[in-house]
Coordinates of C-alpha atoms and ligand atoms in Angstrom, one line a residue:
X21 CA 164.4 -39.1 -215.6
X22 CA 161.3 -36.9 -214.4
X23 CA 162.4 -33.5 -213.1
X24 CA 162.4 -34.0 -209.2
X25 CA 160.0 -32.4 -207.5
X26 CA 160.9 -29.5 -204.9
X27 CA 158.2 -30.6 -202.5
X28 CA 157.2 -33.6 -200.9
X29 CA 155.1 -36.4 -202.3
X30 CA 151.7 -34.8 -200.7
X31 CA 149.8 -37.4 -198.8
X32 CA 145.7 -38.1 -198.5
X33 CA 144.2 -36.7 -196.0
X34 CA 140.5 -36.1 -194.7
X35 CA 139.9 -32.5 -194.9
X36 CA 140.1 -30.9 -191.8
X37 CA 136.5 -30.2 -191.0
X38 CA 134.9 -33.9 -191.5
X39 CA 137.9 -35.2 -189.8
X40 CA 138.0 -33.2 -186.4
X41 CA 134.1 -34.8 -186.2
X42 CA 135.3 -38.2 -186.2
X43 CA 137.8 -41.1 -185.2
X44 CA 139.2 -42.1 -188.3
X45 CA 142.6 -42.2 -188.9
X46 CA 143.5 -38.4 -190.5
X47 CA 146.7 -38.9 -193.1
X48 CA 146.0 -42.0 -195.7
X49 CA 149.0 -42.9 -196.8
X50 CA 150.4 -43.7 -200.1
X51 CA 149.5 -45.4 -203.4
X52 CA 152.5 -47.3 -204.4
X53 CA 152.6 -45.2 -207.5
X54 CA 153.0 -41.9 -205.2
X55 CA 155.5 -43.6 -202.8
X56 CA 157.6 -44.5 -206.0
X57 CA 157.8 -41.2 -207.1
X58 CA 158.5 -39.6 -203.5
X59 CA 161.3 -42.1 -203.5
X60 CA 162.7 -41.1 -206.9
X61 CA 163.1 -38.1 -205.0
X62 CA 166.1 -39.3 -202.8
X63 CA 170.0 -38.8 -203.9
X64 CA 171.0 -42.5 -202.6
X65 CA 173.6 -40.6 -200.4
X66 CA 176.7 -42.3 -199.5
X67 CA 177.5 -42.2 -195.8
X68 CA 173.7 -41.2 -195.9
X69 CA 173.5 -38.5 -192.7
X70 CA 169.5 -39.9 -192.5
X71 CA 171.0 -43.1 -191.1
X72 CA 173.1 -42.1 -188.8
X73 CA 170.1 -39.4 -187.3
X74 CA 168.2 -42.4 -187.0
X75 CA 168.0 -43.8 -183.4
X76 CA 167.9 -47.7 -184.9
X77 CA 170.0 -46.6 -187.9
X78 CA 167.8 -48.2 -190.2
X79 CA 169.5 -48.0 -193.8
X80 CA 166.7 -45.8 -195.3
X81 CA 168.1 -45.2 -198.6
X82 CA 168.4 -49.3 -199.4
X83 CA 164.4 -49.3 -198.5
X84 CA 163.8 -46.3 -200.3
X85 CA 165.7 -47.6 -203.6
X86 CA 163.6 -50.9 -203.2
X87 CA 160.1 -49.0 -203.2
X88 CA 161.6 -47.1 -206.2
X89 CA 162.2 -50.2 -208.1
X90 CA 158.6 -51.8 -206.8
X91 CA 160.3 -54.2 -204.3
X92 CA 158.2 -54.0 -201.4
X93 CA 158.8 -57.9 -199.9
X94 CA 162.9 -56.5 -200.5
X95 CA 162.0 -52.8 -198.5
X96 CA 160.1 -54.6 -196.2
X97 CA 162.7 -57.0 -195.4
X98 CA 165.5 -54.1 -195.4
X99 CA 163.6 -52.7 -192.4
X100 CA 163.0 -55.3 -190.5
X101 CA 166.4 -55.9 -190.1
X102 CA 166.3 -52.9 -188.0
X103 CA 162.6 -52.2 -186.1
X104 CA 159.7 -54.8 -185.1
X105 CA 157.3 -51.7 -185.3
X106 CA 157.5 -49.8 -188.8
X107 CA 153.8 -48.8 -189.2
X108 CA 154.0 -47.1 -185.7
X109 CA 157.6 -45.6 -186.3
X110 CA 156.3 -44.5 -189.8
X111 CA 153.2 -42.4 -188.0
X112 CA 154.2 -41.6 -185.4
X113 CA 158.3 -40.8 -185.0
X114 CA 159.7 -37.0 -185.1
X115 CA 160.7 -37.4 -188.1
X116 CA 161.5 -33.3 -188.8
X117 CA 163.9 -33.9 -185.7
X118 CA 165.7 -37.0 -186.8
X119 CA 166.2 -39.0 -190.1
X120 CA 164.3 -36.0 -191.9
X121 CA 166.3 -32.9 -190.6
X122 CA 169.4 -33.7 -191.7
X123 CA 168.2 -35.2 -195.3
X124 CA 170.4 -33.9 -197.8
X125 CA 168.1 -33.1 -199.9
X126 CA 166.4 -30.9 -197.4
X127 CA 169.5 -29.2 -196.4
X128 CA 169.7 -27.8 -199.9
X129 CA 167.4 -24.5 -199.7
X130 CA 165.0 -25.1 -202.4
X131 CA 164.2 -28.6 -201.3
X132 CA 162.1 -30.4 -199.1
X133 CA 163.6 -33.5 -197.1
X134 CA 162.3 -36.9 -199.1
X135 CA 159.5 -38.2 -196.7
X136 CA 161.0 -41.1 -195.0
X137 CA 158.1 -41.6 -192.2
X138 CA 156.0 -41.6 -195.2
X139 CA 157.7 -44.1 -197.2
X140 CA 158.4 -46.3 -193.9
X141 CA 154.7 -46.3 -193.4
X142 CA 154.0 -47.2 -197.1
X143 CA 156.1 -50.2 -196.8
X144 CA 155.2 -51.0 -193.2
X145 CA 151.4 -51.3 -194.3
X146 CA 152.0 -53.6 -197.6
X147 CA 153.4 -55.7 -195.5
X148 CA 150.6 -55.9 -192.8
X149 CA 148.7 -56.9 -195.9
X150 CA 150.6 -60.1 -196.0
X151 CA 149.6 -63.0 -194.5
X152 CA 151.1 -63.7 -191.2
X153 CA 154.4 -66.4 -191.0
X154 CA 154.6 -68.3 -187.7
X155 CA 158.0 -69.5 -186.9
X156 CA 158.9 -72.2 -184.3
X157 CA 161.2 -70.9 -181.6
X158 CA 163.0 -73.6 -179.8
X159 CA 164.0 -70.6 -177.1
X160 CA 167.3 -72.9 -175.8
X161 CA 169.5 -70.6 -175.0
X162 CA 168.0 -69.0 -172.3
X163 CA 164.8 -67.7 -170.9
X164 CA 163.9 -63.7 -170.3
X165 CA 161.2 -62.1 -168.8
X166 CA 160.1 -58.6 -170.5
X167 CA 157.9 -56.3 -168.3
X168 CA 155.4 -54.0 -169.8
X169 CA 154.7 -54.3 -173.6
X170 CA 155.4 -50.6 -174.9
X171 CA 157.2 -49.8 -177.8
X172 CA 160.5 -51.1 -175.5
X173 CA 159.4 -54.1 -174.4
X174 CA 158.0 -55.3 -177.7
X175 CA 161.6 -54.3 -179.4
X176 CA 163.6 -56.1 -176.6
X177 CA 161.2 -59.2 -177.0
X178 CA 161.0 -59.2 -180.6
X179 CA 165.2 -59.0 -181.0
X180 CA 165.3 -61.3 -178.3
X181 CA 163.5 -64.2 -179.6
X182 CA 165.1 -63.5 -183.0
X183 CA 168.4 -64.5 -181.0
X184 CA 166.9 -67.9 -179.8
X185 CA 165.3 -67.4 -176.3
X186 CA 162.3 -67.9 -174.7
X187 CA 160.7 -64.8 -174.1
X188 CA 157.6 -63.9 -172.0
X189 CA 156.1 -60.3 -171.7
X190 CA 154.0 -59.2 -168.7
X191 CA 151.5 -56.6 -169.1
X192 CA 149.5 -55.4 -166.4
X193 CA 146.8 -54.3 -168.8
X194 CA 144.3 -56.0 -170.6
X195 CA 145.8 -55.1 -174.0
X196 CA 149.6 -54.8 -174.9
X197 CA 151.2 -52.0 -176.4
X198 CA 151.8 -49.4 -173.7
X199 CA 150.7 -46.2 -175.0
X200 CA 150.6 -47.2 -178.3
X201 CA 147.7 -48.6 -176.8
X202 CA 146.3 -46.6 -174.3
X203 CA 147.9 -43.0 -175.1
X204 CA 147.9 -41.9 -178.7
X205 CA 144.7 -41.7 -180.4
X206 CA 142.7 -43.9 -183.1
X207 CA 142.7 -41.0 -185.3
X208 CA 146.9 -40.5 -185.2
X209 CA 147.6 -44.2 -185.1
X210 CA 144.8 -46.7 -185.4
X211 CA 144.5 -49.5 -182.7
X212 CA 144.3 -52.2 -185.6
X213 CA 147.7 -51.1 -187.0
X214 CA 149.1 -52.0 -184.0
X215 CA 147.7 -54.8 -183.2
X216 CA 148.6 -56.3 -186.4
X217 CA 151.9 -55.5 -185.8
X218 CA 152.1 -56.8 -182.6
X219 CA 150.2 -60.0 -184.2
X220 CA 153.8 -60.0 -186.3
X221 CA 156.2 -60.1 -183.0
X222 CA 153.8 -62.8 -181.2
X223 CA 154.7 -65.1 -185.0
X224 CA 158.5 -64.7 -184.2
X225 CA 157.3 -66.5 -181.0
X226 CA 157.1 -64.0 -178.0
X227 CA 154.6 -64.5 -175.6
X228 CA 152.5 -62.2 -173.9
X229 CA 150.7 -62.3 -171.1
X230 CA 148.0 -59.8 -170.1
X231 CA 146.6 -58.6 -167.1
X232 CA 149.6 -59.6 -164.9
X233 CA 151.0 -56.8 -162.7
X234 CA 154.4 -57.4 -162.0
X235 CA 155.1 -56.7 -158.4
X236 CA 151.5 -57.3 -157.4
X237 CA 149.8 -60.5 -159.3
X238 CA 153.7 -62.2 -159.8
X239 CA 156.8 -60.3 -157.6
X240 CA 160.0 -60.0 -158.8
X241 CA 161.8 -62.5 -156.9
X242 CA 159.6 -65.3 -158.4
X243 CA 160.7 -63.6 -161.8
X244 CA 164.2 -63.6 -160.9
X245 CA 164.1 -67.3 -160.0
X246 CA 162.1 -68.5 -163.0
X247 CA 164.1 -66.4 -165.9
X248 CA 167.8 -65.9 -166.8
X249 CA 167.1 -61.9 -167.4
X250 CA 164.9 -59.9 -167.2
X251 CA 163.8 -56.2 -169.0
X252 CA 162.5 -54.0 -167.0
X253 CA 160.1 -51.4 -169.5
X254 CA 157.1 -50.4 -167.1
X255 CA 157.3 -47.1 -168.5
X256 CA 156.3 -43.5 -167.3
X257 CA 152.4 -42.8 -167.5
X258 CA 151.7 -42.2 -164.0
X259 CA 149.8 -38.9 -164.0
X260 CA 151.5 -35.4 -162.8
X261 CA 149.3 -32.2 -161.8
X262 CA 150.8 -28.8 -161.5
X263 CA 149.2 -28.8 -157.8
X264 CA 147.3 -25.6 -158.3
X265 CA 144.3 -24.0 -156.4
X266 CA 141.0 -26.2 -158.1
X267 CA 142.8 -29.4 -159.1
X268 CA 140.2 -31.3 -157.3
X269 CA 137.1 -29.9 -159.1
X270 CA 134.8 -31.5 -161.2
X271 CA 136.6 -31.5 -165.0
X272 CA 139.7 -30.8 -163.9
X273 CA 141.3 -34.2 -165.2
X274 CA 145.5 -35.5 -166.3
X275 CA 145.9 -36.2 -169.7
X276 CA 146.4 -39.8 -168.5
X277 CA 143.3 -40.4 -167.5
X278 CA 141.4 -38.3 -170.3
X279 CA 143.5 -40.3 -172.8
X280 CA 143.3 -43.9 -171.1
X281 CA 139.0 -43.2 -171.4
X282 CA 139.1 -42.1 -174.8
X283 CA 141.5 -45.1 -176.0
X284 CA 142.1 -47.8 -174.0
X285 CA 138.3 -47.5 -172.4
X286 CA 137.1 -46.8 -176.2
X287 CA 135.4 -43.4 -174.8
X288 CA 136.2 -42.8 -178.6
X289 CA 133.3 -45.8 -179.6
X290 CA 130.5 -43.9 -177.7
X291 CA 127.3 -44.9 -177.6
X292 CA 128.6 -48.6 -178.4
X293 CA 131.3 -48.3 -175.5
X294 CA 129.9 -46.0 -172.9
X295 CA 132.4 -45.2 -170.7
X296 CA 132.2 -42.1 -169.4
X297 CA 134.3 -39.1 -170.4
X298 CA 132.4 -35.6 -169.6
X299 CA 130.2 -34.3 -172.9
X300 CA 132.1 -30.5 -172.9
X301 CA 132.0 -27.5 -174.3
X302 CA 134.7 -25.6 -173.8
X303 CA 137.9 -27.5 -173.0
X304 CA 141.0 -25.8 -171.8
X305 CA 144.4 -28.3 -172.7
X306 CA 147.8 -27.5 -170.5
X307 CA 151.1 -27.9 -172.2
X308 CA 152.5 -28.0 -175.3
X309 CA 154.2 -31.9 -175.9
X310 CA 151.9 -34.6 -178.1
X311 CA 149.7 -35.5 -175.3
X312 CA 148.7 -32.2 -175.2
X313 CA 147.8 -32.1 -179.3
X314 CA 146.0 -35.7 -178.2
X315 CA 144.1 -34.5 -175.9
X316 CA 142.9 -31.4 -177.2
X317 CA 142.3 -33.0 -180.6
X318 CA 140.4 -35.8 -179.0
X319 CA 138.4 -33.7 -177.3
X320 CA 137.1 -31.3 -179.9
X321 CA 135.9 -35.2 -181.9
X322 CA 134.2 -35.8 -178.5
X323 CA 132.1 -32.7 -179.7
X324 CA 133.5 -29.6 -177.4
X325 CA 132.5 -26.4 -178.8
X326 CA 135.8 -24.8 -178.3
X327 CA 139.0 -26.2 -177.4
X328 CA 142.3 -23.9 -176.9
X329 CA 145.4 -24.7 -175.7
X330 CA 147.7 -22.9 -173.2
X331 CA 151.3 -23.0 -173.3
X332 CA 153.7 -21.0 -171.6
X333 CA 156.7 -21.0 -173.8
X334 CA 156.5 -19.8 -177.9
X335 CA 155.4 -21.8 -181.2
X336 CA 159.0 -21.8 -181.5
X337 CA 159.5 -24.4 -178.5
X338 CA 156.3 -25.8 -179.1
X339 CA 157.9 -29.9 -178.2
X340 CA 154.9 -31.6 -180.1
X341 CA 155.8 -33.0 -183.9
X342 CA 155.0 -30.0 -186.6
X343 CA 152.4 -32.4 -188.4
X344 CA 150.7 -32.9 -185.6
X345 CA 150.5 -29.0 -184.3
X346 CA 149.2 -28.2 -188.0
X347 CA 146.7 -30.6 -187.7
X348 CA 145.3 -29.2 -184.7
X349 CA 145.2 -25.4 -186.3
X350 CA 143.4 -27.2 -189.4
X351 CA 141.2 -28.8 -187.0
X352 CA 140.1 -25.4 -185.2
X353 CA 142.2 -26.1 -181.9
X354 CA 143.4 -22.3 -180.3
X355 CA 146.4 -21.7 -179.0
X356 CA 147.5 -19.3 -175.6
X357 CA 151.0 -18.6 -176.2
X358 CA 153.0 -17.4 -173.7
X359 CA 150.3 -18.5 -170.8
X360 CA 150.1 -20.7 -167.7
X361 CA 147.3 -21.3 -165.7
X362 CA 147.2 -20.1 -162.2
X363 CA 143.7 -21.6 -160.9
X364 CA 140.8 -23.8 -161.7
X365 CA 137.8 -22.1 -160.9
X366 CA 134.7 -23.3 -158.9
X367 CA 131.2 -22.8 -160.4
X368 CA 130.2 -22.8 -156.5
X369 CA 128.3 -26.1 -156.8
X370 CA 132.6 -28.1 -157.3
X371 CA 132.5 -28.1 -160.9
X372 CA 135.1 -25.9 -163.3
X373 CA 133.6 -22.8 -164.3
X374 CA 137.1 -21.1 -165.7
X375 CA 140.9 -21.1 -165.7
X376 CA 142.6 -18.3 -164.9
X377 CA 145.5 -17.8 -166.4
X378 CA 149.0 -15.6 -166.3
X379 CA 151.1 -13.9 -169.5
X380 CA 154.6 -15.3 -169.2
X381 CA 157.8 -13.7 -171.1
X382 CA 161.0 -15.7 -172.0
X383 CA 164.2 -15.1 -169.7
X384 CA 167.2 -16.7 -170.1
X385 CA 167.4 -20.5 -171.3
X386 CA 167.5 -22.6 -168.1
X387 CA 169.0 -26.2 -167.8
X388 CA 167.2 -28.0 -170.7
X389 CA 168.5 -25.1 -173.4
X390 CA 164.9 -23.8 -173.9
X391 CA 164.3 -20.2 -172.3
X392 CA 162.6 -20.2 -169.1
X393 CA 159.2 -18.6 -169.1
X394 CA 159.0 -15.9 -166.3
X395 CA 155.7 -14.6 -165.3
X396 CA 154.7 -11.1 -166.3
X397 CA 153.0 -9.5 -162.8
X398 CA 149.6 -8.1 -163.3
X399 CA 148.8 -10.1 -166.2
X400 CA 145.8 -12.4 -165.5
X401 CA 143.3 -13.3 -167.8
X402 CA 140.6 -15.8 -167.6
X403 CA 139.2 -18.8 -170.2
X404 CA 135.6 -20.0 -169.8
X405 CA 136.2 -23.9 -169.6
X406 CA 133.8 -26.9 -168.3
X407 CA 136.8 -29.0 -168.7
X408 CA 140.5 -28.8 -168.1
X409 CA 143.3 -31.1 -168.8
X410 CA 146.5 -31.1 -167.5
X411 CA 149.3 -32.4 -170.2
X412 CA 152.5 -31.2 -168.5
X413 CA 154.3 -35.0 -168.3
X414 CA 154.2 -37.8 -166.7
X415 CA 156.0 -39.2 -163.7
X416 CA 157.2 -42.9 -163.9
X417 CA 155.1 -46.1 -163.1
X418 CA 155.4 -47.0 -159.4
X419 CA 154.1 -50.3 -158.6
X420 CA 157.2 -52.2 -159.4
X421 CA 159.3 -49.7 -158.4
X422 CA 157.5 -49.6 -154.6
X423 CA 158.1 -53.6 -154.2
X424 CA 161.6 -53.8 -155.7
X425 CA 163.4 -51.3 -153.2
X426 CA 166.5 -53.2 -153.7
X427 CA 166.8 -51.5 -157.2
X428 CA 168.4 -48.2 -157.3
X429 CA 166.6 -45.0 -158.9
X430 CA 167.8 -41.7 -160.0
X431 CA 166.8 -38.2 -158.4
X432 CA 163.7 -38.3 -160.6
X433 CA 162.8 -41.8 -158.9
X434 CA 163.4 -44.0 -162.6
X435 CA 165.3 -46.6 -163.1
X436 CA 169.5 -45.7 -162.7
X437 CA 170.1 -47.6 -166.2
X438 CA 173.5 -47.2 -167.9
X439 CA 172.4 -45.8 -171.5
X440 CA 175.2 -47.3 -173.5
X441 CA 174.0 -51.3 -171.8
X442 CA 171.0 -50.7 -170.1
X443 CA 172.3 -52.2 -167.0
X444 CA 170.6 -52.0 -163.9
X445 CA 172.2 -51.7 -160.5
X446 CA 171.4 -55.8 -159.7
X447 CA 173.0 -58.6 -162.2
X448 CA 170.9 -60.2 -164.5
X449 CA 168.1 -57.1 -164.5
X450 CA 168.1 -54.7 -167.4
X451 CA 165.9 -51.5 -168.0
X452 CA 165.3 -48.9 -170.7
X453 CA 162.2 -46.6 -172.2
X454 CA 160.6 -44.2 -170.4
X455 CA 160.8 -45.7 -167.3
X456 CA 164.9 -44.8 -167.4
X457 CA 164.5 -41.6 -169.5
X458 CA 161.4 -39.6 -169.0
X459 CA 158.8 -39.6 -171.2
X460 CA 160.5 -39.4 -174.5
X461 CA 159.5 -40.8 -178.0
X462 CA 158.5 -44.2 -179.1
X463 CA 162.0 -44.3 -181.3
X464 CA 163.7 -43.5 -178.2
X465 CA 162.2 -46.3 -175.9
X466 CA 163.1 -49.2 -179.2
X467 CA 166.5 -48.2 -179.5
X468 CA 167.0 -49.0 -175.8
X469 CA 165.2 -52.4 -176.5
X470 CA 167.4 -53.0 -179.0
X471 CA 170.8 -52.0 -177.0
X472 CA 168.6 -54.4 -174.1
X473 CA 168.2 -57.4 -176.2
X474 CA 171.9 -57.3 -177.3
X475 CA 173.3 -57.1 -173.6
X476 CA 171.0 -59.5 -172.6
X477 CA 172.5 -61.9 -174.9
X478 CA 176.2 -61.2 -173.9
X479 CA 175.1 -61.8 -170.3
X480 CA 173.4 -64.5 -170.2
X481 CA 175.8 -66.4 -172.4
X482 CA 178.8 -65.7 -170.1
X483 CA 176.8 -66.4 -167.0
X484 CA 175.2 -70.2 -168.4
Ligands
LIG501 P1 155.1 -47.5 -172.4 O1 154.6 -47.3 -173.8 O2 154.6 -46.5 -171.3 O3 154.7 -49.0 -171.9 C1 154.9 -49.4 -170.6 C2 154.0 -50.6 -170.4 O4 154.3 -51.2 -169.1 C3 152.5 -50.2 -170.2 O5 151.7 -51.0 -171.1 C4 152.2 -50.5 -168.8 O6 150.8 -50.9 -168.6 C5 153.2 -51.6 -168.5 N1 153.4 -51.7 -167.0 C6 153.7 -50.7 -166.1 N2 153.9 -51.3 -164.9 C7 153.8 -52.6 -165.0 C8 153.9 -53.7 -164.1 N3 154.2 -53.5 -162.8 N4 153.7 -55.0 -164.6 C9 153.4 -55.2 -165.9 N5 153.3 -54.2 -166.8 C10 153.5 -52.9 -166.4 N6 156.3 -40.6 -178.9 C11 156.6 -40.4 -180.3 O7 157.7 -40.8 -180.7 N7 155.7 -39.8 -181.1 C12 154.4 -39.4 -180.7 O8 153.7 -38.9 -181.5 C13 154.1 -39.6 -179.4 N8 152.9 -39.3 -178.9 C14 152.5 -39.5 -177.6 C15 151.2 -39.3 -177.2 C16 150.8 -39.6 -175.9 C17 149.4 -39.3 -175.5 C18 151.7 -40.1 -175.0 C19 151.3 -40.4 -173.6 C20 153.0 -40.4 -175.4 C21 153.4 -40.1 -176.7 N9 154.7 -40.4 -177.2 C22 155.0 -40.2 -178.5 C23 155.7 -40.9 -176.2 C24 155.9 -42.5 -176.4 O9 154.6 -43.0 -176.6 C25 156.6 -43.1 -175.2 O10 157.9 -42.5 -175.2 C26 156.8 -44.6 -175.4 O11 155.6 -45.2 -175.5 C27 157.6 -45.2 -174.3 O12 157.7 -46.6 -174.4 P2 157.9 -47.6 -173.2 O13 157.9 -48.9 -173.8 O14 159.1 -47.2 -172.5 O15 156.7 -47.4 -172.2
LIG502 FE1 167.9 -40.0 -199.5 FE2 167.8 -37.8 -197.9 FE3 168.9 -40.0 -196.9 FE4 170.2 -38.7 -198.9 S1 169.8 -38.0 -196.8 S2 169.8 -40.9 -198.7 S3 168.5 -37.9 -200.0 S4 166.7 -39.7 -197.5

């Protein structure tokens, strides 16, 4: 056998300075020849930690040794025993926090983890190659009604009507897949990939309808009456500000909105789609999570001479994924560690001249582990920007939360779920993703579609 290699399989990529100029997707992916040699890499582990660190515990090295041995139908059948979505999880998951980190082969010093996102994604798009199998459902043994079509909603659905039920998803957008959709770029995850994959869940036999807001176009006691269950995952886009002096100028826009003109409003497809998102040239980003990297890295394709980045904690608590934060450097993004902004400034006519900023230092960690960033007096600095954008989380999505009042909330104002059954506090109405946690990952919001679909089951077969 070949001597294994200390470093990943590399993968593909546009170089840096075409790609920052344009849509396309950035990382290629894998030959089947590469993938089989990155997967010679792993130790087939027994009581493999890279399952257990996986939040669907997919058994990654059974799909691994099947891509080693050329078996992609066999791979691809290993994992979808355990996610609907693989070409998204395979893009787009923290890997380097999960399956990855605690790969045996990484833990050793002179090794690099086997790249299991990679290898997902290899398999994930052979089998978006293949043509599509319809299956009948008969859906007797119950029907459910999923709300929102995000990463959550699509899981629940897709385990759902894998179980035998009749399964209906509501989205109150024109196109489903949450922020698959709407939130994360062309160039990180391509809207094709996902719709084929959704394409995949609709064969099993859920169906989705769009453009129905739940609460407003159909209310929840009519979906109450007319389902068994129900799975509440309207997730948490709603935009947040930081509420300081400016907000209201001209450029000054949430990452939300930025991201929902470039994506969803194909702002990225200018001059064929011209919906408006400000021409820019210097673009300040706030925050330090994904959307943050999305937006700024959007915005530079969107031709912005400069685009920086402030955050007010280190690289070292940076929350976005490594890849992603490299790929920004690559691309010419700046970064402003250690910085928050204190006000938008007016060019006198309501437009953003500049953003003045503080210095922070770190103090003690507060309540979420990370130290808290204290401001450093005297410190101010300012950034010549035409545009600002606010990335610093989102709150959850209101409009079935304001005509459901009979369902109870937590302090944040999301959904008071039980985590270990997604249970609601009314019989009968589940809830999970962001819209119970936070925003949080894509990984996150399946498993608790997964743990959905299963309770779901238990409860409607002892309540028939
Ligand atoms: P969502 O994806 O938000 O889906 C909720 C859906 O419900 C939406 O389609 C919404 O329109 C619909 N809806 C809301 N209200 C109603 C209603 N009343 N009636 C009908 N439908 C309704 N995570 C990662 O793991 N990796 C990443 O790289 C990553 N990057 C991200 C980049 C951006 C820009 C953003 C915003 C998030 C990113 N995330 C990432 C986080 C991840 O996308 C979310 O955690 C995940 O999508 C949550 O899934 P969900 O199904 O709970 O909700
Ligand atoms: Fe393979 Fe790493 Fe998982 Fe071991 S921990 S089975 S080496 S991927």
């Amino acid at each position: 056998m070949a001597k294994r290699s200390y470093t990943k399989t590399p993968m593909r990529e546009q170089a840096p300075e075409v790609r920052n100029q344009n849509f396309d997707e950035v990382a290629l992916g894998y030959t089947l020849e590469e993938g089989q040699l990155e997967a010679s890499r792993c130790l087939q582990c027994k009581n493999a930690p890279c399952i257990t660190n996986c939040p669907v515990m997919i058994d990654i090295p059974g799909f691994i040794k099947a891509i080693e041995e050329g078996d992609m139908p066999l791979a691809y059948e290993i994992l979808s025993r355990y996610t609907n979505l693989p070409a998204i999880c395979g893009r787009v998951c923290p890997q380097e926090k999960q399956c990855e980190m605690v790969c045996r082969l990484g833990r050793s010093k002179k090794f690099e983890p086997v790249a299991i996102g990679k290898l997902e994604r290899l398999v994930a798009d052979w089998a978006l190659e293949q043509p599509v199998e319809y299956k009948e459902v008969t859906g007797d043994k119950g029907r459910v009604a999923v709300i929102g079509s995000g990463p959550s909603g699509l899981t629940a659905a897709g385990d759902l009507v894998k179980l035998g039920y009749d399964v209906t998803v509501y989205e109150a957008l024109h196109a489903p897949g949450g922020v698959l959709t709407y939130g994360i770029p062309e160039f990180r995850l391509p809207k094709s990939t996902v719709k084929k994959e959704i394409e995949r869940i609709v064969a099993q036999g859920v169906k989705i309808e769009t453009n129905v807001v739940v609460g407003k176009t159909i209310t929840m006691d009519e979906i109450l009456s007319e389902f068994d269950a129900c799975y509440l995952s309207v997730g948490a886009g709603a935009p947040r500000f930081q509420g300081i002096k400016g907000t209201s100028l001209n450029g000054v826009y949430s990452s939300s909105e930025y991201l929902t003109r470039v994506n969803l409003m194909h702002g990225y497809q200018f001059p064929t789609y011209d919906t408006p998102v400000q021409k820019s040239k210097n673009v300040v980003v706030i925050g330090g999570g994904n959307v943050a990297m999305d937006a700024a890295r959007s915005a530079k394709r969107l031709g912005a001479d400069k685009v920086s980045i402030v955050y007010r904690r280190s690289l070292e608590e940076l929350p976005a994924r490594e890849e992603e934060y490299h790929h920004s450097v690559e691309e010419g993004i700046e970064y402003h560690w250690l910085s928050n902004p204190v006000e938008y400034m007016d060019d006198g006519a309501g437009r953003l001249k500049a953003v003045k900023c503080v210095q922070m230092e770190l103090g003690e960690p507060d309540e979420s582990g990370r130290r808290r960033p204290i401001v450093i007096p005297g410190s101010e600095f300012i950034i010549e920007a035409d545009t600002a954008i606010e990335a610093i989380g989102q709150g959850a999505n209101k409009v079935l939360l304001d005509t459901f009042p009979e369902l109870a909330l937590n302090k944040w104002g999301y959904i008071d779920a039980d985590e270990e059954t997604c249970a609601t506090s009314i019989p009968g109405v589940f809830a999970g993703g962001d819209i119970v946690t936070g925003a949080a990952t894509v990984i996150l919001a399946m498993g608790a579609g997964k743990i959905a679909a299963n309770e779901i089951d238990q409860y409607i077969q002892k309540t028939r």
